[in-house]
Each structure stands twice: as structure tokens, then as C-alpha cells.
Amino acid sequence: MRSSILFLGLALLCLALPAIAVFGAASATNKVYLPLVACPGCPAPTSPGDPQPDPDAYEAEAIRLINEIRAAVGCPAAVVHPVLMQATEDWSTYMSLTSEYRHAPPDFYSEEPYFYNQAIFVENIGSGGHPELAVQGWLLSPPHRQNMEYCIKPGQEGYDPNITYDIGIGFAANYWTLVIGVRR
């Protein structure tokens, strides 16, 4: 331990020599700022850093942004569907735990434990922190944008004013999963 302290002192002195040569010896009026040096066995410095994101708040904000985009192109707002919310949260968690950035398997949403058996649904995945960044990334990609803006409008084949567009969005450790389903 004594040799580590001696080594640390010599290292600090060597780092300070150029500053002393330029600014003169340290005194009450001259301050010498030394760079930080690693200290084996010393506790790591702590910093408050960024607060951890609240997944529920992030998901709610993403849904709000997506519904604004949908409204701008004449689509009805997508309605939060609890099963899709759980499924997308679970898929985002899976991606974060395995570092596998990929779409869910084809029957992920329709089989146990989710059983979402609607005929049409679209899925986007993404990475990144804040909901605005995820949604903006999808907007800049034509196929992902098309998924967010998906609806059958009046005058189009298959239009039915009773169709409900379900949404599920999950966020976990910077992984996003978005699903929009069509319920007739």
C-alpha cells in the first residue's frame, strides 16, 4: 500500500511539473489543476448523471406522438390495448436482455400468453432513448412511417367506421417495440 501511495505521489508530481514550469510554483495566488489519476482500490467517483427513464411515461409519450402523426394523415387515434402493451414491453425486454435486435417471431403476439388474434398488425422496432428520437427515426424510414400511419380511410376498399386500431408500445433499456393492430 505504501508503495502505491508513493507511486501516486510521484505520478502527480510528474504531471504537475509542466504546469509549475509554465505558471511558477503553486502559491496562494497560483492554482495548479492536475488531471485525475486512477487510484487502484479507491472507490469510483459518483455522479448524479441522467435519471433513469420512466418506461411508462416514455411509452405514453410515444403513443401521444404516434397518434398526432396518425391524425395528421387522417387516421383515427390508435387505442392502447393492454395485451399488446404487455407483449411489446416483453419483446423490448427480451431484446435488451439478449442484445438481439430483431422483430418478434410471426406468432409471438397471437400465441400464449398474449392471444392477440386480429388479422392485420404491423410492428416497428427501434433503439435509442427518448420517445421523440424513436418516433423520429421511424418517421425517417418510409416502411416504418407507413406502419405508424396505417389505416383504411373512407373510400378505400375494406373501410369500416367501426374498425378500432389497437396500439402497444414497449420500452426497455433503449429498445422499442411498436405494434398497431386492426380490430373489427
PDB file of C-alpha atoms in Angstrom:
ATOM      1  CA  MET A   1       0.000   0.000   0.000  1.00  0.00           C
ATOM      2  CA  ARG A   2       2.834   2.394   0.908  1.00  0.00           C
ATOM      3  CA  SER A   3       4.483   1.850  -2.488  1.00  0.00           C
ATOM      4  CA  SER A   4       1.137   2.595  -4.239  1.00  0.00           C
ATOM      5  CA  ILE A   5       0.837   5.902  -2.398  1.00  0.00           C
ATOM      6  CA  LEU A   6       4.468   6.773  -3.231  1.00  0.00           C
ATOM      7  CA  PHE A   7       3.874   5.892  -6.885  1.00  0.00           C
ATOM      8  CA  LEU A   8       0.706   8.010  -6.946  1.00  0.00           C
ATOM      9  CA  GLY A   9       2.574  10.960  -5.419  1.00  0.00           C
ATOM     10  CA  LEU A  10       5.383  10.701  -7.978  1.00  0.00           C
ATOM     11  CA  ALA A  11       2.865  10.431 -10.814  1.00  0.00           C
ATOM     12  CA  LEU A  12       1.073  13.559  -9.627  1.00  0.00           C
ATOM     13  CA  LEU A  13       4.389  15.431  -9.309  1.00  0.00           C
ATOM     14  CA  CYS A  14       5.363  14.437 -12.864  1.00  0.00           C
ATOM     15  CA  LEU A  15       2.021  15.640 -14.140  1.00  0.00           C
ATOM     16  CA  ALA A  16       2.374  18.921 -12.244  1.00  0.00           C
ATOM     17  CA  LEU A  17       5.905  19.757 -13.437  1.00  0.00           C
ATOM     18  CA  PRO A  18       4.816  21.193 -16.800  1.00  0.00           C
ATOM     19  CA  ALA A  19       2.227  23.370 -15.060  1.00  0.00           C
ATOM     20  CA  ILE A  20       4.773  24.573 -12.490  1.00  0.00           C
ATOM     21  CA  ALA A  21       7.286  25.393 -15.238  1.00  0.00           C
ATOM     22  CA  VAL A  22       4.736  27.496 -17.098  1.00  0.00           C
ATOM     23  CA  PHE A  23       2.962  29.165 -14.187  1.00  0.00           C
ATOM     24  CA  GLY A  24       5.611  29.130 -11.487  1.00  0.00           C
ATOM     25  CA  ALA A  25       5.415  27.384  -8.144  1.00  0.00           C
ATOM     26  CA  ALA A  26       1.960  26.942  -6.675  1.00  0.00           C
ATOM     27  CA  SER A  27       1.084  29.582  -4.116  1.00  0.00           C
ATOM     28  CA  ALA A  28      -1.999  31.132  -2.595  1.00  0.00           C
ATOM     29  CA  THR A  29      -2.473  33.162  -5.784  1.00  0.00           C
ATOM     30  CA  ASN A  30      -1.493  30.473  -8.324  1.00  0.00           C
ATOM     31  CA  LYS A  31      -3.544  27.315  -8.511  1.00  0.00           C
ATOM     32  CA  VAL A  32      -2.389  24.184 -10.273  1.00  0.00           C
ATOM     33  CA  TYR A  33      -5.122  21.880 -11.508  1.00  0.00           C
ATOM     34  CA  LEU A  34      -3.974  18.324 -12.001  1.00  0.00           C
ATOM     35  CA  PRO A  35      -5.670  15.741 -14.169  1.00  0.00           C
ATOM     36  CA  LEU A  36      -7.390  12.892 -12.411  1.00  0.00           C
ATOM     37  CA  VAL A  37      -5.288   9.785 -11.967  1.00  0.00           C
ATOM     38  CA  ALA A  38      -6.647   6.308 -11.380  1.00  0.00           C
ATOM     39  CA  CYS A  39      -6.313   5.101  -7.841  1.00  0.00           C
ATOM     40  CA  PRO A  40      -6.305   1.314  -7.512  1.00  0.00           C
ATOM     41  CA  GLY A  41      -8.528   0.269  -4.625  1.00  0.00           C
ATOM     42  CA  CYS A  42     -10.168   3.688  -4.322  1.00  0.00           C
ATOM     43  CA  PRO A  43     -13.947   3.861  -4.697  1.00  0.00           C
ATOM     44  CA  ALA A  44     -15.167   5.056  -8.075  1.00  0.00           C
ATOM     45  CA  PRO A  45     -16.384   8.630  -8.122  1.00  0.00           C
ATOM     46  CA  THR A  46     -20.112   9.018  -8.231  1.00  0.00           C
ATOM     47  CA  SER A  47     -22.090  11.497 -10.257  1.00  0.00           C
ATOM     48  CA  PRO A  48     -25.780  12.059 -10.377  1.00  0.00           C
ATOM     49  CA  GLY A  49     -25.823  11.531 -14.149  1.00  0.00           C
ATOM     50  CA  ASP A  50     -29.046  11.335 -16.053  1.00  0.00           C
ATOM     51  CA  PRO A  51     -32.025   9.989 -14.160  1.00  0.00           C
ATOM     52  CA  GLN A  52     -33.291   6.614 -15.283  1.00  0.00           C
ATOM     53  CA  PRO A  53     -36.146   6.963 -17.768  1.00  0.00           C
ATOM     54  CA  ASP A  54     -39.640   6.013 -16.648  1.00  0.00           C
ATOM     55  CA  PRO A  55     -40.770   3.381 -19.190  1.00  0.00           C
ATOM     56  CA  ASP A  56     -44.477   4.093 -18.595  1.00  0.00           C
ATOM     57  CA  ALA A  57     -44.010   7.827 -19.193  1.00  0.00           C
ATOM     58  CA  TYR A  58     -41.842   7.156 -22.263  1.00  0.00           C
ATOM     59  CA  GLU A  59     -44.430   4.767 -23.696  1.00  0.00           C
ATOM     60  CA  ALA A  60     -47.280   7.237 -23.072  1.00  0.00           C
ATOM     61  CA  GLU A  61     -45.325   9.999 -24.795  1.00  0.00           C
ATOM     62  CA  ALA A  62     -44.562   7.767 -27.798  1.00  0.00           C
ATOM     63  CA  ILE A  63     -48.264   6.886 -28.119  1.00  0.00           C
ATOM     64  CA  ARG A  64     -49.172  10.569 -27.985  1.00  0.00           C
ATOM     65  CA  LEU A  65     -46.642  11.377 -30.727  1.00  0.00           C
ATOM     66  CA  ILE A  66     -47.771   8.476 -32.918  1.00  0.00           C
ATOM     67  CA  ASN A  67     -51.421   9.491 -32.592  1.00  0.00           C
ATOM     68  CA  GLU A  68     -50.502  13.047 -33.612  1.00  0.00           C
ATOM     69  CA  ILE A  69     -48.850  11.610 -36.730  1.00  0.00           C
ATOM     70  CA  ARG A  70     -51.889   9.441 -37.427  1.00  0.00           C
ATOM     71  CA  ALA A  71     -54.269  12.403 -37.057  1.00  0.00           C
ATOM     72  CA  ALA A  72     -52.146  14.490 -39.445  1.00  0.00           C
ATOM     73  CA  VAL A  73     -52.740  11.942 -42.237  1.00  0.00           C
ATOM     74  CA  GLY A  74     -56.438  11.426 -41.473  1.00  0.00           C
ATOM     75  CA  CYS A  75     -56.191   8.204 -39.466  1.00  0.00           C
ATOM     76  CA  PRO A  76     -58.068   7.637 -36.224  1.00  0.00           C
ATOM     77  CA  ALA A  77     -56.092   7.532 -32.996  1.00  0.00           C
ATOM     78  CA  ALA A  78     -54.816   4.114 -32.011  1.00  0.00           C
ATOM     79  CA  VAL A  79     -56.243   2.860 -28.711  1.00  0.00           C
ATOM     80  CA  VAL A  80     -53.992   1.372 -26.032  1.00  0.00           C
ATOM     81  CA  HIS A  81     -54.532  -2.383 -25.896  1.00  0.00           C
ATOM     82  CA  PRO A  82     -53.357  -3.995 -22.626  1.00  0.00           C
ATOM     83  CA  VAL A  83     -52.332  -7.285 -24.263  1.00  0.00           C
ATOM     84  CA  LEU A  84     -50.275  -5.512 -26.928  1.00  0.00           C
ATOM     85  CA  MET A  85     -48.732  -3.244 -24.286  1.00  0.00           C
ATOM     86  CA  GLN A  86     -47.576  -6.285 -22.294  1.00  0.00           C
ATOM     87  CA  ALA A  87     -46.380  -8.142 -25.382  1.00  0.00           C
ATOM     88  CA  THR A  88     -44.358  -5.197 -26.723  1.00  0.00           C
ATOM     89  CA  GLU A  89     -42.869  -4.500 -23.295  1.00  0.00           C
ATOM     90  CA  ASP A  90     -41.901  -8.178 -23.055  1.00  0.00           C
ATOM     91  CA  TRP A  91     -40.337  -8.138 -26.540  1.00  0.00           C
ATOM     92  CA  SER A  92     -38.357  -4.959 -25.793  1.00  0.00           C
ATOM     93  CA  THR A  93     -37.160  -6.527 -22.537  1.00  0.00           C
ATOM     94  CA  TYR A  94     -36.141  -9.664 -24.421  1.00  0.00           C
ATOM     95  CA  MET A  95     -34.107  -7.608 -26.906  1.00  0.00           C
ATOM     96  CA  SER A  96     -32.440  -5.666 -24.089  1.00  0.00           C
ATOM     97  CA  LEU A  97     -31.511  -8.811 -22.144  1.00  0.00           C
ATOM     98  CA  THR A  98     -30.203 -10.732 -25.164  1.00  0.00           C
ATOM     99  CA  SER A  99     -28.893  -7.798 -27.259  1.00  0.00           C
ATOM    100  CA  GLU A 100     -30.776  -9.398 -30.183  1.00  0.00           C
ATOM    101  CA  TYR A 101     -32.150  -6.522 -32.213  1.00  0.00           C
ATOM    102  CA  ARG A 102     -34.814  -8.209 -34.330  1.00  0.00           C
ATOM    103  CA  HIS A 103     -38.538  -8.422 -34.962  1.00  0.00           C
ATOM    104  CA  ALA A 104     -40.663 -10.755 -32.887  1.00  0.00           C
ATOM    105  CA  PRO A 105     -41.402 -14.169 -34.412  1.00  0.00           C
ATOM    106  CA  PRO A 106     -44.539 -14.245 -36.617  1.00  0.00           C
ATOM    107  CA  ASP A 107     -46.804 -15.838 -33.990  1.00  0.00           C
ATOM    108  CA  PHE A 108     -45.380 -14.050 -30.937  1.00  0.00           C
ATOM    109  CA  TYR A 109     -48.466 -11.884 -30.435  1.00  0.00           C
ATOM    110  CA  SER A 110     -51.088 -14.492 -31.359  1.00  0.00           C
ATOM    111  CA  GLU A 111     -49.958 -17.369 -29.151  1.00  0.00           C
ATOM    112  CA  GLU A 112     -49.726 -17.930 -25.424  1.00  0.00           C
ATOM    113  CA  PRO A 113     -49.629 -15.840 -23.283  1.00  0.00           C
ATOM    114  CA  TYR A 114     -50.911 -12.952 -25.439  1.00  0.00           C
ATOM    115  CA  PHE A 115     -53.510 -14.427 -27.839  1.00  0.00           C
ATOM    116  CA  TYR A 116     -53.926 -11.229 -29.870  1.00  0.00           C
ATOM    117  CA  ASN A 117     -55.627 -12.804 -32.888  1.00  0.00           C
ATOM    118  CA  GLN A 118     -56.502  -9.877 -35.100  1.00  0.00           C
ATOM    119  CA  ALA A 119     -55.982 -10.314 -38.808  1.00  0.00           C
ATOM    120  CA  ILE A 120     -53.753  -7.301 -39.515  1.00  0.00           C
ATOM    121  CA  PHE A 121     -50.976  -5.801 -37.469  1.00  0.00           C
ATOM    122  CA  VAL A 122     -47.704  -4.030 -38.104  1.00  0.00           C
ATOM    123  CA  GLU A 123     -44.562  -3.971 -35.983  1.00  0.00           C
ATOM    124  CA  ASN A 124     -41.715  -1.478 -35.694  1.00  0.00           C
ATOM    125  CA  ILE A 125     -38.651  -1.985 -33.566  1.00  0.00           C
ATOM    126  CA  GLY A 126     -36.129   0.659 -32.717  1.00  0.00           C
ATOM    127  CA  SER A 127     -33.370   1.655 -30.390  1.00  0.00           C
ATOM    128  CA  GLY A 128     -32.492   4.864 -28.709  1.00  0.00           C
ATOM    129  CA  GLY A 129     -33.512   6.742 -25.660  1.00  0.00           C
ATOM    130  CA  HIS A 130     -36.173   9.381 -25.681  1.00  0.00           C
ATOM    131  CA  PRO A 131     -39.541   8.666 -27.359  1.00  0.00           C
ATOM    132  CA  GLU A 132     -39.120  11.635 -29.704  1.00  0.00           C
ATOM    133  CA  LEU A 133     -35.928  10.070 -31.068  1.00  0.00           C
ATOM    134  CA  ALA A 134     -37.554   6.675 -31.615  1.00  0.00           C
ATOM    135  CA  VAL A 135     -40.626   8.123 -33.324  1.00  0.00           C
ATOM    136  CA  GLN A 136     -38.482  10.500 -35.421  1.00  0.00           C
ATOM    137  CA  GLY A 137     -36.338   7.553 -36.528  1.00  0.00           C
ATOM    138  CA  TRP A 138     -39.438   5.676 -37.661  1.00  0.00           C
ATOM    139  CA  LEU A 139     -40.710   8.778 -39.464  1.00  0.00           C
ATOM    140  CA  LEU A 140     -37.482   8.990 -41.467  1.00  0.00           C
ATOM    141  CA  SER A 141     -37.832   5.385 -42.653  1.00  0.00           C
ATOM    142  CA  PRO A 142     -40.618   5.046 -45.267  1.00  0.00           C
ATOM    143  CA  PRO A 143     -41.707   1.482 -44.305  1.00  0.00           C
ATOM    144  CA  HIS A 144     -41.762   2.346 -40.577  1.00  0.00           C
ATOM    145  CA  ARG A 145     -43.602   5.584 -41.258  1.00  0.00           C
ATOM    146  CA  GLN A 146     -46.158   3.659 -43.325  1.00  0.00           C
ATOM    147  CA  ASN A 147     -46.705   1.313 -40.365  1.00  0.00           C
ATOM    148  CA  MET A 148     -47.407   4.199 -37.976  1.00  0.00           C
ATOM    149  CA  GLU A 149     -49.755   5.836 -40.492  1.00  0.00           C
ATOM    150  CA  TYR A 150     -51.592   2.631 -41.366  1.00  0.00           C
ATOM    151  CA  CYS A 151     -55.393   2.846 -41.561  1.00  0.00           C
ATOM    152  CA  ILE A 152     -58.163   2.155 -44.012  1.00  0.00           C
ATOM    153  CA  LYS A 153     -59.681   5.504 -44.946  1.00  0.00           C
ATOM    154  CA  PRO A 154     -63.185   6.289 -46.228  1.00  0.00           C
ATOM    155  CA  GLY A 155     -63.424   5.399 -49.904  1.00  0.00           C
ATOM    156  CA  GLN A 156     -60.754   2.677 -49.652  1.00  0.00           C
ATOM    157  CA  GLU A 157     -61.664  -0.985 -50.022  1.00  0.00           C
ATOM    158  CA  GLY A 158     -62.314  -2.538 -46.628  1.00  0.00           C
ATOM    159  CA  TYR A 159     -63.200   0.723 -44.914  1.00  0.00           C
ATOM    160  CA  ASP A 160     -65.410   0.253 -41.896  1.00  0.00           C
ATOM    161  CA  PRO A 161     -66.078   3.112 -39.467  1.00  0.00           C
ATOM    162  CA  ASN A 162     -66.267   0.548 -36.640  1.00  0.00           C
ATOM    163  CA  ILE A 163     -62.647  -0.583 -37.015  1.00  0.00           C
ATOM    164  CA  THR A 164     -60.533   0.023 -33.940  1.00  0.00           C
ATOM    165  CA  TYR A 165     -56.791   0.455 -34.276  1.00  0.00           C
ATOM    166  CA  ASP A 166     -55.022  -1.027 -31.252  1.00  0.00           C
ATOM    167  CA  ILE A 167     -51.574   0.068 -30.157  1.00  0.00           C
ATOM    168  CA  GLY A 168     -48.969  -1.481 -27.960  1.00  0.00           C
ATOM    169  CA  ILE A 169     -45.578   0.041 -27.372  1.00  0.00           C
ATOM    170  CA  GLY A 170     -42.835  -1.204 -25.109  1.00  0.00           C
ATOM    171  CA  PHE A 171     -39.603   0.410 -23.965  1.00  0.00           C
ATOM    172  CA  ALA A 172     -36.797  -1.362 -22.120  1.00  0.00           C
ATOM    173  CA  ALA A 173     -33.174  -0.241 -21.832  1.00  0.00           C
ATOM    174  CA  ASN A 174     -33.248   1.760 -25.086  1.00  0.00           C
ATOM    175  CA  TYR A 175     -35.093  -0.898 -27.097  1.00  0.00           C
ATOM    176  CA  TRP A 176     -38.502  -0.039 -28.547  1.00  0.00           C
ATOM    177  CA  THR A 177     -41.250  -2.242 -29.947  1.00  0.00           C
ATOM    178  CA  LEU A 178     -44.389  -0.797 -31.536  1.00  0.00           C
ATOM    179  CA  VAL A 179     -47.376  -2.804 -32.736  1.00  0.00           C
ATOM    180  CA  ILE A 180     -50.558  -1.462 -34.314  1.00  0.00           C
ATOM    181  CA  GLY A 181     -53.375  -3.951 -34.770  1.00  0.00           C
ATOM    182  CA  VAL A 182     -56.736  -3.725 -36.505  1.00  0.00           C
ATOM    183  CA  ARG A 183     -59.765  -4.924 -34.577  1.00  0.00           C
ATOM    184  CA  ARG A 184     -63.050  -5.301 -36.470  1.00  0.00           C
TER     185      ARG A 184
END
